[in-house]
GROMACS .gro file of C-alpha atoms in nm:
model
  219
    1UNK     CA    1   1.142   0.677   1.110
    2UNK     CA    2   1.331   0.357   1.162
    3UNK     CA    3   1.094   0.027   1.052
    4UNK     CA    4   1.127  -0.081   1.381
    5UNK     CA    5   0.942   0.144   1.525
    6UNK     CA    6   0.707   0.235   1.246
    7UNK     CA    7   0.569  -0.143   1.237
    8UNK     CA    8   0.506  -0.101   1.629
    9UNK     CA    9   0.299   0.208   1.546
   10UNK     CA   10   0.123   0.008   1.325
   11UNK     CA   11   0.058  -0.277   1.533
   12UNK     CA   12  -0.038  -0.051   1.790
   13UNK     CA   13  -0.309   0.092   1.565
   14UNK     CA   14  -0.570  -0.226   1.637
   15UNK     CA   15  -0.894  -0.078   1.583
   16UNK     CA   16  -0.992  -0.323   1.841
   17UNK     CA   17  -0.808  -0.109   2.117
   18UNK     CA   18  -0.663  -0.426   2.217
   19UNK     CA   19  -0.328  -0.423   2.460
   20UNK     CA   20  -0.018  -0.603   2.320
   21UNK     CA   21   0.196  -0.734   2.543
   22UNK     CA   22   0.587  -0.692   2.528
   23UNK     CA   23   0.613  -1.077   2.393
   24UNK     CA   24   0.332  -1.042   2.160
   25UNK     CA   25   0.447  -0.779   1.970
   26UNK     CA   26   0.816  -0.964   1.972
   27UNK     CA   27   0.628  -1.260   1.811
   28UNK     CA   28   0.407  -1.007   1.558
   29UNK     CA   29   0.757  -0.775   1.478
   30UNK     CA   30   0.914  -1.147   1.419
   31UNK     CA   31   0.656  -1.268   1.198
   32UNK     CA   32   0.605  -0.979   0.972
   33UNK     CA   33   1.010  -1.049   0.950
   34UNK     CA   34   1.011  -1.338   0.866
   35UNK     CA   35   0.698  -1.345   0.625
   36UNK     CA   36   0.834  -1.080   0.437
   37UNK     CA   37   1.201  -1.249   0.377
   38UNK     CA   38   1.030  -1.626   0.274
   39UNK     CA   39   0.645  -1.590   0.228
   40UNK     CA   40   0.403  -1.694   0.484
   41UNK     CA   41   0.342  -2.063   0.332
   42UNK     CA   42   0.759  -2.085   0.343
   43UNK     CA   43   0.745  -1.969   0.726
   44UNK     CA   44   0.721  -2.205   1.010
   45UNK     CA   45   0.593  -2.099   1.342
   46UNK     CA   46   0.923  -2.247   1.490
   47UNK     CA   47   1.127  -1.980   1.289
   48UNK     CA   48   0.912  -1.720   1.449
   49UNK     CA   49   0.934  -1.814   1.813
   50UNK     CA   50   1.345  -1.865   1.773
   51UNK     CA   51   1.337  -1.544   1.593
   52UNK     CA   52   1.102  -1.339   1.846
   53UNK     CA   53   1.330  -1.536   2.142
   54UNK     CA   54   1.002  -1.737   2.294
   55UNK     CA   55   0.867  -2.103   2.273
   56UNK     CA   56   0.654  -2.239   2.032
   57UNK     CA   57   0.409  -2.296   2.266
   58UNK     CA   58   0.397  -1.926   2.344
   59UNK     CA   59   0.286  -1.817   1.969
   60UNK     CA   60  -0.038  -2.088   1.987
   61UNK     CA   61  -0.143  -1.923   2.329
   62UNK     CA   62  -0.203  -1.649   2.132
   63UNK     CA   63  -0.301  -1.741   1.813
   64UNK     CA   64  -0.492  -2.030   1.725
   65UNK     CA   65  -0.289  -2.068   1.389
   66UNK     CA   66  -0.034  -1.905   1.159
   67UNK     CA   67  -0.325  -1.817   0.966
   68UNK     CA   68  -0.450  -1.588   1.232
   69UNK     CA   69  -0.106  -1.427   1.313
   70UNK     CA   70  -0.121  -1.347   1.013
   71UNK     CA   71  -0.416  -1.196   1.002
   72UNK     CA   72  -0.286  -1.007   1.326
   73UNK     CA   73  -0.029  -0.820   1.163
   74UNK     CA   74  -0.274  -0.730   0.820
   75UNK     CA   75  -0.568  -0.619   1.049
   76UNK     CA   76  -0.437  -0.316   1.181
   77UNK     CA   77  -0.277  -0.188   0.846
   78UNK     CA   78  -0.597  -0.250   0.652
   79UNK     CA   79  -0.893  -0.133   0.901
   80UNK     CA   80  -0.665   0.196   0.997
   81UNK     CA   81  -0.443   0.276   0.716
   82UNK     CA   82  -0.683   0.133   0.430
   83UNK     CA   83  -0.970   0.147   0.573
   84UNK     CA   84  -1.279   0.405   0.519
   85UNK     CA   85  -1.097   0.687   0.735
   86UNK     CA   86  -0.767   0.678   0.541
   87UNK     CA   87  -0.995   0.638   0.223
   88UNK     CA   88  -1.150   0.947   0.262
   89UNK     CA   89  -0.835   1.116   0.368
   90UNK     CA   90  -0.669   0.977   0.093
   91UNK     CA   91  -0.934   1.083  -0.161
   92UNK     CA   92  -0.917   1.468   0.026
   93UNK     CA   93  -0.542   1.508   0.016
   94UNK     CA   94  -0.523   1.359  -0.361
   95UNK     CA   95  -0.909   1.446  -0.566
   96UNK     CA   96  -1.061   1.644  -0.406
   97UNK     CA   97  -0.813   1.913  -0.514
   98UNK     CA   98  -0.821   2.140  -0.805
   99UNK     CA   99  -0.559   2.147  -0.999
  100UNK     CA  100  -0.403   2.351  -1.306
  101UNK     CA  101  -0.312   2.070  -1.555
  102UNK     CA  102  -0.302   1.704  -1.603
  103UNK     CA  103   0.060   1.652  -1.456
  104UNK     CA  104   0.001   1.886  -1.135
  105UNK     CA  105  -0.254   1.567  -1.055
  106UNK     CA  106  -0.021   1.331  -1.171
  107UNK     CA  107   0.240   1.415  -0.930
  108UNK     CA  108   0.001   1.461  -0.659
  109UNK     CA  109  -0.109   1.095  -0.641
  110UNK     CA  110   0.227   0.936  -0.751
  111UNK     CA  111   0.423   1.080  -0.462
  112UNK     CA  112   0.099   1.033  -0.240
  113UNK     CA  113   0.137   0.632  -0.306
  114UNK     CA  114   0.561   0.711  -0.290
  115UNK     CA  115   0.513   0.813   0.048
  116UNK     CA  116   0.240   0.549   0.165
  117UNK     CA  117   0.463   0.260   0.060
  118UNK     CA  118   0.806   0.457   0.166
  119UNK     CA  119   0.681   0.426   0.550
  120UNK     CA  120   0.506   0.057   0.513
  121UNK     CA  121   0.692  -0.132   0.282
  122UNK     CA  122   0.737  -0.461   0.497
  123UNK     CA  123   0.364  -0.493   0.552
  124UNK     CA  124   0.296  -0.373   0.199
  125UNK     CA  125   0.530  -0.648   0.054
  126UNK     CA  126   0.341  -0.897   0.334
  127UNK     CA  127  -0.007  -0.784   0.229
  128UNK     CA  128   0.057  -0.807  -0.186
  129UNK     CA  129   0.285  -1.137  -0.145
  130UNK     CA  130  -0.020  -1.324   0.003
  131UNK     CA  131  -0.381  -1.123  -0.093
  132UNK     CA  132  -0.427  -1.364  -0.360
  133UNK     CA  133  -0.437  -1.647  -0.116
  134UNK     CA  134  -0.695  -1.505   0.135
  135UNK     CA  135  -0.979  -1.388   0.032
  136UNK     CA  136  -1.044  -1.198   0.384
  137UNK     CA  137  -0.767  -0.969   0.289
  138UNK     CA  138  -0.851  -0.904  -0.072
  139UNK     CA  139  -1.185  -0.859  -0.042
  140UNK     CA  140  -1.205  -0.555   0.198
  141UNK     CA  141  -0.968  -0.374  -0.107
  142UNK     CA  142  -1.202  -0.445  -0.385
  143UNK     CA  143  -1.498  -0.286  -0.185
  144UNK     CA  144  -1.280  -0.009  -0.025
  145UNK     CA  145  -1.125   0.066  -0.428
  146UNK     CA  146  -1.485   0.038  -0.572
  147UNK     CA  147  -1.717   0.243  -0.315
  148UNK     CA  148  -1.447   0.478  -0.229
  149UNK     CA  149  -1.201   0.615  -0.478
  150UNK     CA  150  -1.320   0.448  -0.783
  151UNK     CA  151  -1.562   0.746  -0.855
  152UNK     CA  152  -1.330   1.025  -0.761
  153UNK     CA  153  -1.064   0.895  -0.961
  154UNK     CA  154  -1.329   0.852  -1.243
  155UNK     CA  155  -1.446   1.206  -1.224
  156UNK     CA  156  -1.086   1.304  -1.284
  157UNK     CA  157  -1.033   1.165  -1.607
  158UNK     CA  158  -1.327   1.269  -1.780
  159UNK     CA  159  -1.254   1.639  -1.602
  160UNK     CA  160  -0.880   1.627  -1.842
  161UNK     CA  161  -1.021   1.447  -2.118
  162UNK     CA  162  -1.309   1.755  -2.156
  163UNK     CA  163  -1.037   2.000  -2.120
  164UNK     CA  164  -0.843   1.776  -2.393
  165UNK     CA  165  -0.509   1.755  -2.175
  166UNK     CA  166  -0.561   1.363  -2.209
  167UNK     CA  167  -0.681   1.157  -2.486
  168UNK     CA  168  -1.015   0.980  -2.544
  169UNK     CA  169  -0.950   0.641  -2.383
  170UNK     CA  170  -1.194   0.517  -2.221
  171UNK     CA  171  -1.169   0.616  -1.882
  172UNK     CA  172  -1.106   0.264  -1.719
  173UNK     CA  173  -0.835   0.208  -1.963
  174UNK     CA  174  -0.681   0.508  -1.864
  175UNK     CA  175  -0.692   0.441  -1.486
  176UNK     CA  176  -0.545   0.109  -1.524
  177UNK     CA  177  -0.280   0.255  -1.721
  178UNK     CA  178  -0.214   0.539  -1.396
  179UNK     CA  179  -0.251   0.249  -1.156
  180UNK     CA  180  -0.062  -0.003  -1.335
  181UNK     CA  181   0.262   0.211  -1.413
  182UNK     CA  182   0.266   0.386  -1.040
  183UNK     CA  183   0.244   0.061  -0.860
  184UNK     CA  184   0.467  -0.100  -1.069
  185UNK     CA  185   0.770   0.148  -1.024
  186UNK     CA  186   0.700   0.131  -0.585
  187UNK     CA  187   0.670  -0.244  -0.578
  188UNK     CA  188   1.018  -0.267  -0.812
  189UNK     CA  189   1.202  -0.008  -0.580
  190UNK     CA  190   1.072  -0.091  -0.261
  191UNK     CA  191   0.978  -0.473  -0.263
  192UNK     CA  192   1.103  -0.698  -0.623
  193UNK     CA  193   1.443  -0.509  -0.620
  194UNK     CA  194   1.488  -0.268  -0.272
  195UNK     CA  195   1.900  -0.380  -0.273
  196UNK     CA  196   1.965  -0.146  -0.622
  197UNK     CA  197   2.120   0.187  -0.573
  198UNK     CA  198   1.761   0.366  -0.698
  199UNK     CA  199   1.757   0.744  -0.716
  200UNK     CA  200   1.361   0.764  -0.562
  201UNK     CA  201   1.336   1.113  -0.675
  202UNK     CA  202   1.465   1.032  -1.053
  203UNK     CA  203   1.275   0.714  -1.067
  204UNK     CA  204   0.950   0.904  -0.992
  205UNK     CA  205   0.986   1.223  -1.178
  206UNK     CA  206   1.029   0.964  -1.515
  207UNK     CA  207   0.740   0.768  -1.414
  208UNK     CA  208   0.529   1.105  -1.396
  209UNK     CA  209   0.646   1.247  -1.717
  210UNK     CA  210   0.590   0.879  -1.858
  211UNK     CA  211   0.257   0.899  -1.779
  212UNK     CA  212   0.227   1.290  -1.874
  213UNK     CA  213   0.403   1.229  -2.228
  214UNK     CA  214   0.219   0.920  -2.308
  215UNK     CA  215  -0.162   1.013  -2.219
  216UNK     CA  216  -0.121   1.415  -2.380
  217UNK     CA  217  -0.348   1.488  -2.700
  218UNK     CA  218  -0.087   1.464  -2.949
  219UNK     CA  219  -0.111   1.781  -3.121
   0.00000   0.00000   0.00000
């Protein structure tokens, strides 16, 4: 699906049931633009409006401040596609599953998060370039993480490590480590470095048997 029309699904997800107009979503599809090339503190509202092809003027009708547009574009993409729903869909397609061996659940939940940030990437890349600056958008992930997944995920570690496929780490440790090395192969191909020629397929099948090789008992 073209991002184009992806991020108008996704502004058109507003859990609020609320009815964009044709200019407002030119201003929203312009801002998430323009936020994702420079950084919302780098953007001016003036780039927006020349960029969406309206006045100034038009943008404060709407919103009171760039603060709020931006928490326009966020809204939808965290209360639908992060919020409790998608949680518990998430947690369904990905733990709740049984699986054979350590690596079948592995590739289950890296190409689970490939996918996620394969169809969002610009608001993903919006949403981690400014969550440390607003605490109204990292909060609801902390909670969501915490009440949500946290235990599932959990409950899958200890699972492996009592059928020794993985080793005695503490569990948190271990999560971290999953977490840590997924994330940081999506955010290099898809937001720090999306102009290199990456084979996606390649790039995830190492990261799997990275995280495979390195967290095996050692016999």
């Amino acid at each position: 699906m073209p991002q184009s029309d992806s991020l108008r699904e996704l502004l058109l997800l507003d859990s609020t049931n609320r009815k964009y107009s044709e200019k407002q979503l030119k201003i929203l599809e312009a801002a998430i633009d323009t936020f994702s090339e420079k950084g919302f503190a780098a953007t001016s509202t003036s780039e927006i409006a020349q960029k969406a092809g309206v006045a100034e003027g038009t943008i404060f009708r709407h919103y009171k401040t760039k603060k709020d547009l931006l928490i326009s574009i966020v809204t939808p993409f965290m209360t639908k596609l992060l919020g409790p729903m998608f949680a518990k869909e998430f947690v369904k397609e990905v733990f709740d599953i049984s699986y054979n061996n350590f690596e079948q659940f592995i590739r289950k939940l890296a190409y689970n998060r490939y996918e996620f940030v394969k169809n969002h990437r610009i608001v993903v890349k919006i949403l981690i370039q400014e969550i440390s600056f607003h605490d109204e958008l990292k909060e609801p992930f902390i909670e969501l993480f915490h009440d949500q997944i946290y235990p599932k995920f959990h409950e899958k570690i200890i699972y492996f490590q009592t059928k020794t496929e993985i080793v005695s780490l503490p569990a948190d440790t271990i999560i971290r480590l999953i977490i840590n090395t997924i994330v940081g192969t999506l955010l290099s191909m898809f937001l720090l470095l999306p102009e290199k020629n990456w084979e996606y397929e390649q790039e995830m099948e190492q990261t799997i048997q990275f995280l495979v090789n390195g967290l095996k008992v050692q016999s």
